[in-house]
Amino acid sequence: MTKRSMYIWKLSPVIDAEGTVTKVVEKARRANLSALWVKIAEGTAAYSNTTGSLGDKFKELVDRCHGKNIEVWGWHVPRCASVAAAKTEAEKVKDIAATFSLDGLIMDAEYGAGFFLGEAEEAEAYGKAMRDATHALRVPLAISSHDIPQNMSGWLPKFNKIANHADFNFPQVYYGSSPSVEHRLSRAEDANSHVTIPFRPVGAGWVGDGGGCTSASACGERAREFMRLVKDRNYDEYSFWHWQGAPSALWAVLNTTPA
């Protein structure tokens, strides 16, 4: 069975747009989603999705999803300015995952300003601490990073250190501005061929810059092609970034296309 997942960045506008947590779950079911991946922390700080009254909504979301056989994973943006910070960040993520009974964790480890600050030593410490956390929680661990890490100056050694501790690789195959979906997916496969954990690509489910699609219709059309390629290449899971940015054309494709 192929699994289809969707990232959620900011939970509040997602709930506001749909009306209630129940309606979010209903929409997820119509779109044949097996899991929702929600941001839970950045650096050492809990993300707003998990705090205050919104945290109560998140707990409701997890409970209602579990009632409909939909998993909820949490994703974390690591900063890791030092080895000590890397360990502290992983402990914070572990605590949040335990509090909300999450089904898995994702390391959104990326290159660039506002993302990973450390070097190879910090990358190794973070990956190991996150692996230890998920082993204690008995849940899987994934890395989700640039689909072609070699393109980012100095990033590949750090990416490799973190990926070595993960169970799954969720590369961000943002094909929106590429010549074709197949072109970008094939490049991502080649760039990740040295990573031995299962490859489960993330599609471009939004309109805009940074690899997003040029229009709502293109988003839907390219999603359909992406899913065809995933099935043809025998991948057992894929996902899209992200719920709030997804146009109605994408949801229409998800609603009418089996995972």
Short mmCIF file of C-alpha atoms in Angstrom, two decimals:
data_model
loop_
_atom_site.label_atom_id
_atom_site.label_comp_id
_atom_site.label_asym_id
_atom_site.label_seq_id
_atom_site.Cartn_x
_atom_site.Cartn_y
_atom_site.Cartn_z
CA MET A 1 0.00 0.00 0.00
CA THR A 2 1.32 3.44 -0.94
CA LYS A 3 1.13 6.13 1.75
CA ARG A 4 0.46 9.81 1.04
CA SER A 5 1.28 12.53 3.57
CA MET A 6 0.97 16.32 3.83
CA TYR A 7 3.09 18.86 5.68
CA ILE A 8 1.43 21.43 7.93
CA TRP A 9 3.54 24.48 8.77
CA LYS A 10 1.20 26.84 10.63
CA LEU A 11 -1.71 25.02 12.22
CA SER A 12 -3.84 28.04 13.16
CA PRO A 13 -4.60 29.26 9.60
CA VAL A 14 -5.26 25.67 8.50
CA ILE A 15 -7.91 25.23 11.19
CA ASP A 16 -9.32 28.71 10.52
CA ALA A 17 -9.65 27.99 6.80
CA GLU A 18 -11.38 24.63 7.31
CA GLY A 19 -13.52 25.76 10.25
CA THR A 20 -12.83 23.08 12.87
CA VAL A 21 -10.32 20.35 13.67
CA THR A 22 -12.96 17.81 12.66
CA LYS A 23 -13.19 19.37 9.21
CA VAL A 24 -9.39 19.28 8.86
CA VAL A 25 -9.47 15.54 9.48
CA GLU A 26 -12.39 15.08 7.09
CA LYS A 27 -10.46 16.92 4.37
CA ALA A 28 -7.42 14.76 5.04
CA ARG A 29 -9.52 11.63 4.60
CA ARG A 30 -11.05 12.89 1.34
CA ALA A 31 -7.52 13.51 0.06
CA ASN A 32 -6.51 9.94 0.93
CA LEU A 33 -3.83 11.11 3.35
CA SER A 34 -2.19 8.50 5.56
CA ALA A 35 -0.37 11.06 7.71
CA LEU A 36 -0.12 14.74 8.61
CA TRP A 37 3.34 16.13 9.36
CA VAL A 38 3.10 19.14 11.70
CA LYS A 39 5.86 21.54 12.76
CA ILE A 40 6.53 21.13 16.49
CA ALA A 41 9.82 22.92 17.25
CA GLU A 42 12.59 25.15 15.94
CA GLY A 43 15.96 25.05 17.63
CA THR A 44 15.38 24.65 21.36
CA ALA A 45 11.94 26.31 21.28
CA ALA A 46 8.56 24.66 20.96
CA TYR A 47 6.70 25.92 17.90
CA SER A 48 3.39 27.76 18.38
CA ASN A 49 1.44 24.76 17.04
CA THR A 50 2.17 22.96 20.31
CA THR A 51 1.61 25.75 22.85
CA GLY A 52 -1.33 27.39 24.65
CA SER A 53 -4.82 27.01 23.23
CA LEU A 54 -3.39 26.04 19.85
CA GLY A 55 -1.62 23.17 21.58
CA ASP A 56 -5.04 22.00 22.76
CA LYS A 57 -6.21 22.05 19.15
CA PHE A 58 -3.14 20.10 18.12
CA LYS A 59 -3.90 17.47 20.74
CA GLU A 60 -7.45 17.26 19.40
CA LEU A 61 -6.07 16.90 15.88
CA VAL A 62 -3.84 14.01 16.94
CA ASP A 63 -6.68 12.26 18.75
CA ARG A 64 -9.14 12.68 15.88
CA CYS A 65 -6.56 11.59 13.30
CA HIS A 66 -5.75 8.49 15.30
CA GLY A 67 -9.47 7.74 15.41
CA LYS A 68 -9.49 7.73 11.60
CA ASN A 69 -6.23 5.76 11.18
CA ILE A 70 -4.27 8.84 10.15
CA GLU A 71 -0.81 9.21 11.66
CA VAL A 72 0.56 12.53 12.93
CA TRP A 73 4.31 13.14 12.77
CA GLY A 74 6.19 16.13 14.14
CA TRP A 75 8.95 18.01 12.34
CA HIS A 76 11.75 20.05 13.82
CA VAL A 77 14.03 22.70 12.31
CA PRO A 78 17.47 22.14 13.92
CA ARG A 79 19.85 25.05 14.57
CA CYS A 80 22.57 23.24 16.56
CA ALA A 81 25.01 26.07 17.18
CA SER A 82 26.95 23.73 19.49
CA VAL A 83 27.02 20.07 20.46
CA ALA A 84 25.30 20.94 23.73
CA ALA A 85 22.58 22.83 21.84
CA ALA A 86 22.10 19.88 19.47
CA LYS A 87 21.43 17.57 22.41
CA THR A 88 19.10 20.10 24.06
CA GLU A 89 17.12 20.49 20.84
CA ALA A 90 16.66 16.74 20.49
CA GLU A 91 15.51 16.45 24.12
CA LYS A 92 12.93 19.20 23.54
CA VAL A 93 11.60 17.41 20.46
CA LYS A 94 11.41 14.15 22.39
CA ASP A 95 9.37 15.78 25.16
CA ILE A 96 6.90 17.30 22.69
CA ALA A 97 6.53 14.04 20.79
CA ALA A 98 5.80 12.19 24.02
CA THR A 99 3.28 14.82 25.18
CA PHE A 100 1.27 14.62 21.95
CA SER A 101 1.68 10.88 21.27
CA LEU A 102 3.20 11.49 17.85
CA ASP A 103 3.78 8.63 15.42
CA GLY A 104 7.15 9.72 14.05
CA LEU A 105 9.67 12.56 13.89
CA ILE A 106 11.21 14.44 10.97
CA MET A 107 14.49 16.38 11.00
CA ASP A 108 13.95 19.33 8.65
CA ALA A 109 17.71 19.88 8.42
CA GLU A 110 18.54 22.46 5.77
CA TYR A 111 21.36 24.71 4.62
CA GLY A 112 21.11 28.49 4.77
CA ALA A 113 20.35 31.43 7.00
CA GLY A 114 17.89 30.53 9.73
CA PHE A 115 18.62 26.82 9.45
CA PHE A 116 21.52 24.60 10.54
CA LEU A 117 24.30 26.58 12.24
CA GLY A 118 26.73 23.84 13.24
CA GLU A 119 29.44 21.83 11.54
CA ALA A 120 29.92 18.09 11.08
CA GLU A 121 30.42 17.50 14.81
CA GLU A 122 27.11 19.17 15.64
CA ALA A 123 25.38 17.29 12.81
CA GLU A 124 26.60 13.97 14.21
CA ALA A 125 25.52 14.91 17.73
CA TYR A 126 22.07 15.99 16.57
CA GLY A 127 21.46 12.93 14.44
CA LYS A 128 22.54 10.59 17.24
CA ALA A 129 20.49 12.41 19.87
CA MET A 130 17.40 12.32 17.65
CA ARG A 131 17.93 8.64 16.93
CA ASP A 132 18.22 7.92 20.65
CA ALA A 133 15.04 9.94 21.27
CA THR A 134 13.00 8.03 18.71
CA HIS A 135 14.34 4.70 19.93
CA ALA A 136 13.15 5.61 23.42
CA LEU A 137 9.76 6.66 22.05
CA ARG A 138 9.61 3.63 19.72
CA VAL A 139 8.77 5.74 16.67
CA PRO A 140 10.55 6.16 13.30
CA LEU A 141 12.88 9.01 12.38
CA ALA A 142 13.23 10.74 9.00
CA ILE A 143 15.39 13.43 7.46
CA SER A 144 13.82 15.93 5.06
CA SER A 145 16.35 18.16 3.35
CA HIS A 146 17.31 19.60 -0.02
CA ASP A 147 16.78 17.03 -2.75
CA ILE A 148 20.23 17.76 -4.21
CA PRO A 149 22.38 18.40 -1.11
CA GLN A 150 25.51 18.60 -3.24
CA ASN A 151 24.26 21.94 -4.60
CA MET A 152 24.65 23.60 -1.19
CA SER A 153 28.23 24.64 -0.41
CA GLY A 154 29.61 22.50 2.41
CA TRP A 155 26.24 20.95 3.23
CA LEU A 156 26.74 17.37 2.02
CA PRO A 157 29.03 16.19 4.88
CA LYS A 158 26.58 17.56 7.46
CA PHE A 159 23.60 16.09 5.62
CA ASN A 160 25.30 12.70 5.53
CA LYS A 161 26.05 12.77 9.26
CA ILE A 162 22.39 13.45 10.08
CA ALA A 163 20.97 11.08 7.47
CA ASN A 164 23.09 8.22 8.80
CA HIS A 165 20.89 8.17 11.90
CA ALA A 166 17.51 8.32 10.11
CA ASP A 167 15.17 5.52 9.10
CA PHE A 168 13.75 7.34 6.05
CA ASN A 169 14.81 10.01 3.57
CA PHE A 170 12.12 12.55 2.60
CA PRO A 171 13.95 14.70 0.00
CA GLN A 172 12.27 17.96 -0.98
CA VAL A 173 11.75 17.41 -4.73
CA TYR A 174 10.42 20.89 -5.51
CA TYR A 175 9.88 20.54 -9.23
CA GLY A 176 7.76 23.65 -9.82
CA SER A 177 10.37 25.54 -11.86
CA SER A 178 12.07 22.47 -13.34
CA PRO A 179 11.77 21.49 -17.02
CA SER A 180 9.63 18.56 -15.92
CA VAL A 181 8.68 16.59 -12.82
CA GLU A 182 10.58 13.59 -14.15
CA HIS A 183 13.73 15.66 -14.68
CA ARG A 184 13.78 16.88 -11.08
CA LEU A 185 12.83 13.55 -9.54
CA SER A 186 15.55 11.75 -11.49
CA ARG A 187 18.15 14.31 -10.39
CA ALA A 188 17.05 13.86 -6.78
CA GLU A 189 17.34 10.09 -7.08
CA ASP A 190 20.88 10.40 -8.43
CA ALA A 191 21.88 12.91 -5.74
CA ASN A 192 20.60 10.63 -2.98
CA SER A 193 21.83 7.33 -4.38
CA HIS A 194 24.50 7.14 -1.67
CA VAL A 195 21.86 7.27 1.09
CA THR A 196 20.85 3.71 1.89
CA ILE A 197 17.61 4.40 3.81
CA PRO A 198 14.29 4.36 1.89
CA PHE A 199 13.75 7.32 -0.48
CA ARG A 200 10.27 8.86 -0.12
CA PRO A 201 10.01 12.12 -2.10
CA VAL A 202 8.22 15.34 -1.14
CA GLY A 203 6.33 17.06 -3.98
CA ALA A 204 5.73 20.76 -4.61
CA GLY A 205 2.19 21.33 -3.39
CA TRP A 206 2.13 25.12 -3.55
CA VAL A 207 2.26 28.03 -5.98
CA GLY A 208 5.18 30.42 -5.65
CA ASP A 209 8.93 30.84 -5.45
CA GLY A 210 11.51 28.41 -4.16
CA GLY A 211 10.45 25.46 -6.29
CA GLY A 212 6.71 26.00 -6.13
CA CYS A 213 4.50 25.74 -9.19
CA THR A 214 3.74 28.61 -11.55
CA SER A 215 -0.04 28.37 -11.23
CA ALA A 216 -2.78 26.47 -9.46
CA SER A 217 -3.51 24.39 -12.55
CA ALA A 218 0.19 23.55 -12.96
CA CYS A 219 0.30 22.50 -9.31
CA GLY A 220 -2.49 20.02 -9.87
CA GLU A 221 -1.14 18.74 -13.18
CA ARG A 222 2.39 18.30 -11.87
CA ALA A 223 1.12 16.57 -8.74
CA ARG A 224 -0.66 14.05 -10.93
CA GLU A 225 2.55 13.41 -12.88
CA PHE A 226 4.57 13.19 -9.65
CA MET A 227 2.22 10.55 -8.27
CA ARG A 228 2.38 8.58 -11.51
CA LEU A 229 6.18 8.56 -11.39
CA VAL A 230 6.21 7.58 -7.73
CA LYS A 231 3.98 4.61 -8.49
CA ASP A 232 5.95 3.63 -11.62
CA ARG A 233 9.19 3.70 -9.61
CA ASN A 234 7.69 1.62 -6.79
CA TYR A 235 8.06 4.11 -3.94
CA ASP A 236 5.83 3.16 -1.05
CA GLU A 237 5.32 6.69 0.28
CA TYR A 238 5.36 10.33 -0.84
CA SER A 239 4.16 13.65 0.48
CA PHE A 240 3.50 17.29 -0.39
CA TRP A 241 4.58 20.64 1.04
CA HIS A 242 2.24 22.11 2.26
CA TRP A 243 -1.44 22.24 3.36
CA GLN A 244 -1.91 26.00 3.76
CA GLY A 245 -0.30 26.78 0.40
CA ALA A 246 -2.03 24.03 -1.57
CA PRO A 247 -4.46 25.39 -4.19
CA SER A 248 -7.88 23.84 -4.74
CA ALA A 249 -6.57 22.29 -7.98
CA LEU A 250 -4.17 20.15 -5.95
CA TRP A 251 -6.86 19.07 -3.51
CA ALA A 252 -9.08 18.11 -6.46
CA VAL A 253 -6.34 15.81 -7.76
CA LEU A 254 -5.75 14.27 -4.34
CA ASN A 255 -9.48 13.73 -3.82
CA THR A 256 -9.85 11.83 -7.08
CA THR A 257 -6.54 9.95 -7.30
CA PRO A 258 -5.88 6.89 -5.15
CA ALA A 259 -2.65 7.08 -3.16
#
